[in-house]
Coordinates of C-alpha atoms in Angstrom, one line a residue:
M1 CA 48.7 84.1 129.0
P2 CA 50.8 82.9 126.1
K3 CA 49.0 85.3 123.8
R4 CA 50.2 88.4 125.7
R5 CA 53.8 87.2 125.5
Q6 CA 53.8 86.8 121.8
P7 CA 54.0 90.6 120.9
I8 CA 56.8 90.9 123.5
I9 CA 58.8 88.0 122.1
L10 CA 58.2 89.2 118.5
G11 CA 59.3 92.7 119.4
A12 CA 62.4 91.3 121.2
A13 CA 63.3 89.2 118.1
V14 CA 62.9 92.1 115.8
A15 CA 65.1 94.3 118.0
T16 CA 67.7 91.5 118.2
V17 CA 67.9 91.1 114.5
A18 CA 68.0 94.9 113.9
T19 CA 70.9 95.2 116.4
G20 CA 72.7 92.3 114.7
I21 CA 72.4 93.9 111.3
A22 CA 73.6 97.3 112.6
A23 CA 76.6 95.7 114.4
F24 CA 77.5 93.7 111.3
T25 CA 77.4 96.8 109.1
Y26 CA 79.5 98.8 111.6
I27 CA 82.1 96.0 111.9
R28 CA 82.2 95.5 108.1
R29 CA 82.9 99.2 107.5
K30 CA 85.6 99.3 110.2
L31 CA 87.4 96.4 108.5
H32 CA 88.4 98.8 105.7
A33 CA 90.2 102.1 105.6
P34 CA 87.9 105.1 104.9
L35 CA 86.9 105.2 101.3
P36 CA 88.1 108.3 99.5
V37 CA 85.7 110.0 97.0
S38 CA 86.2 112.5 94.2
P39 CA 87.1 115.9 95.6
H40 CA 84.2 117.5 93.7
V41 CA 81.5 116.3 91.4
D42 CA 79.6 118.8 89.2
V43 CA 76.1 117.4 89.6
H44 CA 74.9 119.0 86.3
R45 CA 77.7 117.4 84.3
Y46 CA 77.2 114.0 85.9
M47 CA 73.6 113.9 84.8
G48 CA 72.7 112.0 81.6
L49 CA 73.2 108.5 80.2
W50 CA 75.9 106.2 81.5
Y51 CA 76.8 102.7 80.2
E52 CA 77.9 100.0 82.7
I53 CA 81.3 98.7 81.7
A54 CA 81.9 96.4 84.7
R55 CA 80.3 95.6 88.1
L56 CA 80.7 93.4 91.1
P57 CA 78.0 90.7 91.1
T58 CA 74.7 91.8 92.6
R59 CA 71.5 89.7 92.8
F60 CA 69.5 92.6 91.3
E61 CA 71.6 92.6 88.1
K62 CA 71.8 88.8 87.6
G63 CA 71.7 88.0 83.9
C64 CA 71.9 91.7 82.9
E65 CA 73.6 92.8 79.7
H66 CA 73.6 96.1 77.9
V67 CA 73.1 97.9 81.2
T68 CA 72.6 101.7 81.4
A69 CA 71.8 104.3 84.0
R70 CA 70.2 107.6 83.3
Y71 CA 70.4 110.4 85.9
K72 CA 68.2 113.5 85.8
L73 CA 68.4 116.4 88.3
L74 CA 65.0 117.1 89.8
P75 CA 63.7 120.6 90.9
N76 CA 64.0 119.6 94.5
G77 CA 67.7 118.8 94.2
K78 CA 67.2 115.1 94.2
V79 CA 68.2 112.9 91.3
S80 CA 65.9 110.7 89.3
V81 CA 67.5 107.3 88.4
L82 CA 66.5 105.0 85.6
N83 CA 68.4 101.8 85.4
T84 CA 67.9 99.6 82.3
C85 CA 69.0 96.0 81.8
H86 CA 68.6 93.6 78.8
K87 CA 68.1 90.1 80.2
E88 CA 70.5 87.4 79.1
D89 CA 71.5 89.2 75.8
V90 CA 72.4 92.7 74.6
N91 CA 69.2 92.6 72.6
G92 CA 67.2 90.6 75.2
P93 CA 64.0 91.7 76.9
V94 CA 64.3 95.1 78.7
E95 CA 63.8 95.5 82.4
T96 CA 63.9 98.9 84.1
V97 CA 63.8 100.1 87.6
E98 CA 63.3 103.7 88.7
G99 CA 64.7 105.3 91.9
T100 CA 65.7 108.5 93.5
A101 CA 69.0 109.6 94.8
R102 CA 69.9 112.3 97.3
I103 CA 73.2 114.0 97.8
V104 CA 74.4 113.4 101.4
D105 CA 77.8 115.2 101.2
T106 CA 77.3 118.7 99.7
T107 CA 81.0 119.6 100.1
T108 CA 82.0 117.1 97.4
N109 CA 78.6 116.0 95.9
A110 CA 80.3 112.6 95.6
K111 CA 78.3 110.8 98.2
L112 CA 74.7 109.9 97.5
R113 CA 72.1 107.6 98.9
V114 CA 69.9 105.8 96.3
S115 CA 66.5 104.3 96.9
F116 CA 64.7 102.0 94.5
F117 CA 62.3 100.6 97.1
W118 CA 61.3 102.9 100.0
P119 CA 62.4 103.0 102.7
F120 CA 65.6 101.1 101.8
E121 CA 68.6 103.2 100.6
G122 CA 72.1 102.3 99.5
D123 CA 75.3 104.2 99.3
Y124 CA 76.4 105.5 95.9
W125 CA 79.8 107.1 96.2
I126 CA 81.6 108.5 93.2
L127 CA 85.2 107.5 93.8
D128 CA 86.8 108.8 90.6
H129 CA 85.8 110.5 87.3
D130 CA 87.7 112.2 84.6
P131 CA 87.5 116.0 84.2
E132 CA 85.3 115.7 81.1
Y133 CA 82.8 113.3 82.8
R134 CA 83.4 110.6 80.2
Y135 CA 83.9 107.8 82.8
A136 CA 83.4 107.2 86.5
L137 CA 84.1 104.7 89.2
V138 CA 81.3 104.2 91.7
G139 CA 81.3 102.1 94.9
E140 CA 80.2 102.0 98.5
P141 CA 82.2 101.9 101.8
G142 CA 81.5 98.2 102.5
R143 CA 83.3 97.3 99.2
K144 CA 80.4 95.0 98.2
N145 CA 79.2 97.1 95.2
L146 CA 81.3 98.6 92.5
W147 CA 80.5 100.0 89.0
L148 CA 82.7 101.2 86.2
L149 CA 80.6 103.6 84.1
C150 CA 81.2 105.3 80.7
R151 CA 79.3 107.7 78.5
T152 CA 79.9 105.3 75.6
P153 CA 79.2 101.5 75.4
H154 CA 83.0 100.8 75.5
L155 CA 85.9 102.2 77.5
E156 CA 89.5 102.3 76.3
R157 CA 91.4 99.4 77.8
P158 CA 94.2 101.5 79.5
V159 CA 91.5 103.6 81.3
R160 CA 89.6 100.5 82.3
D161 CA 92.7 98.9 83.6
R162 CA 93.6 102.0 85.6
L163 CA 90.1 102.2 87.2
V164 CA 90.2 98.4 88.0
G165 CA 93.7 99.0 89.6
L166 CA 92.4 101.9 91.6
A167 CA 89.4 99.9 92.8
H168 CA 91.7 97.0 93.8
S169 CA 94.0 99.4 95.8
L170 CA 90.9 100.6 97.6
G171 CA 90.0 97.1 98.8
F172 CA 87.4 96.1 96.3
P173 CA 87.5 92.4 95.2
T174 CA 88.2 93.2 91.5
E175 CA 88.9 89.5 90.7
N176 CA 85.1 89.1 90.9
L177 CA 84.3 91.9 88.3
I178 CA 81.8 91.1 85.6
F179 CA 82.5 93.0 82.4
T180 CA 79.1 93.9 81.0
P181 CA 78.4 93.0 77.4
Q182 CA 77.3 96.1 75.5
P183 CA 76.2 96.5 71.9
V184 CA 78.9 96.8 69.2
T185 CA 79.1 100.3 67.7
D186 CA 80.7 101.6 64.5
K187 CA 82.7 104.2 66.4
P188 CA 86.4 103.5 66.7

């Protein structure tokens, strides 16, 4: 008799855990005001290479320096994502991870869902960018993940400070930001 109960108990446990995770996610999102995004993102202009200027700590980027992300629009409308990290040093060993993003808000093109390991997806919301697509602020509604991105390895301090201030005003814990070491360039 106990063998018949095992699948029922296991199923109940899985359902309980799934319900708990869903409830936690819902409550966490409700703790914050709705997160505004850029009014419009030109997907074609957003494609290309971005350097990570700063990020909130994430386990998947632990020890990463000289971090970049390369986005490429695919024929099916999805976006190919290639993230590169140099471990422990700007010239350290290279680790890459490939993923796919899909636009979930076609009105603004600013809300995407990114997957590096199917079936798991994460929010990737473009919160701010300049008209020339030289820098961007990216986050997610739970305020757990945040990235400052730039087309060059270094971002001017006044722009960086403005983006950090914007992120702080949106409820992100900017005191925890990690400023990503990037290679020194000869450009001013």
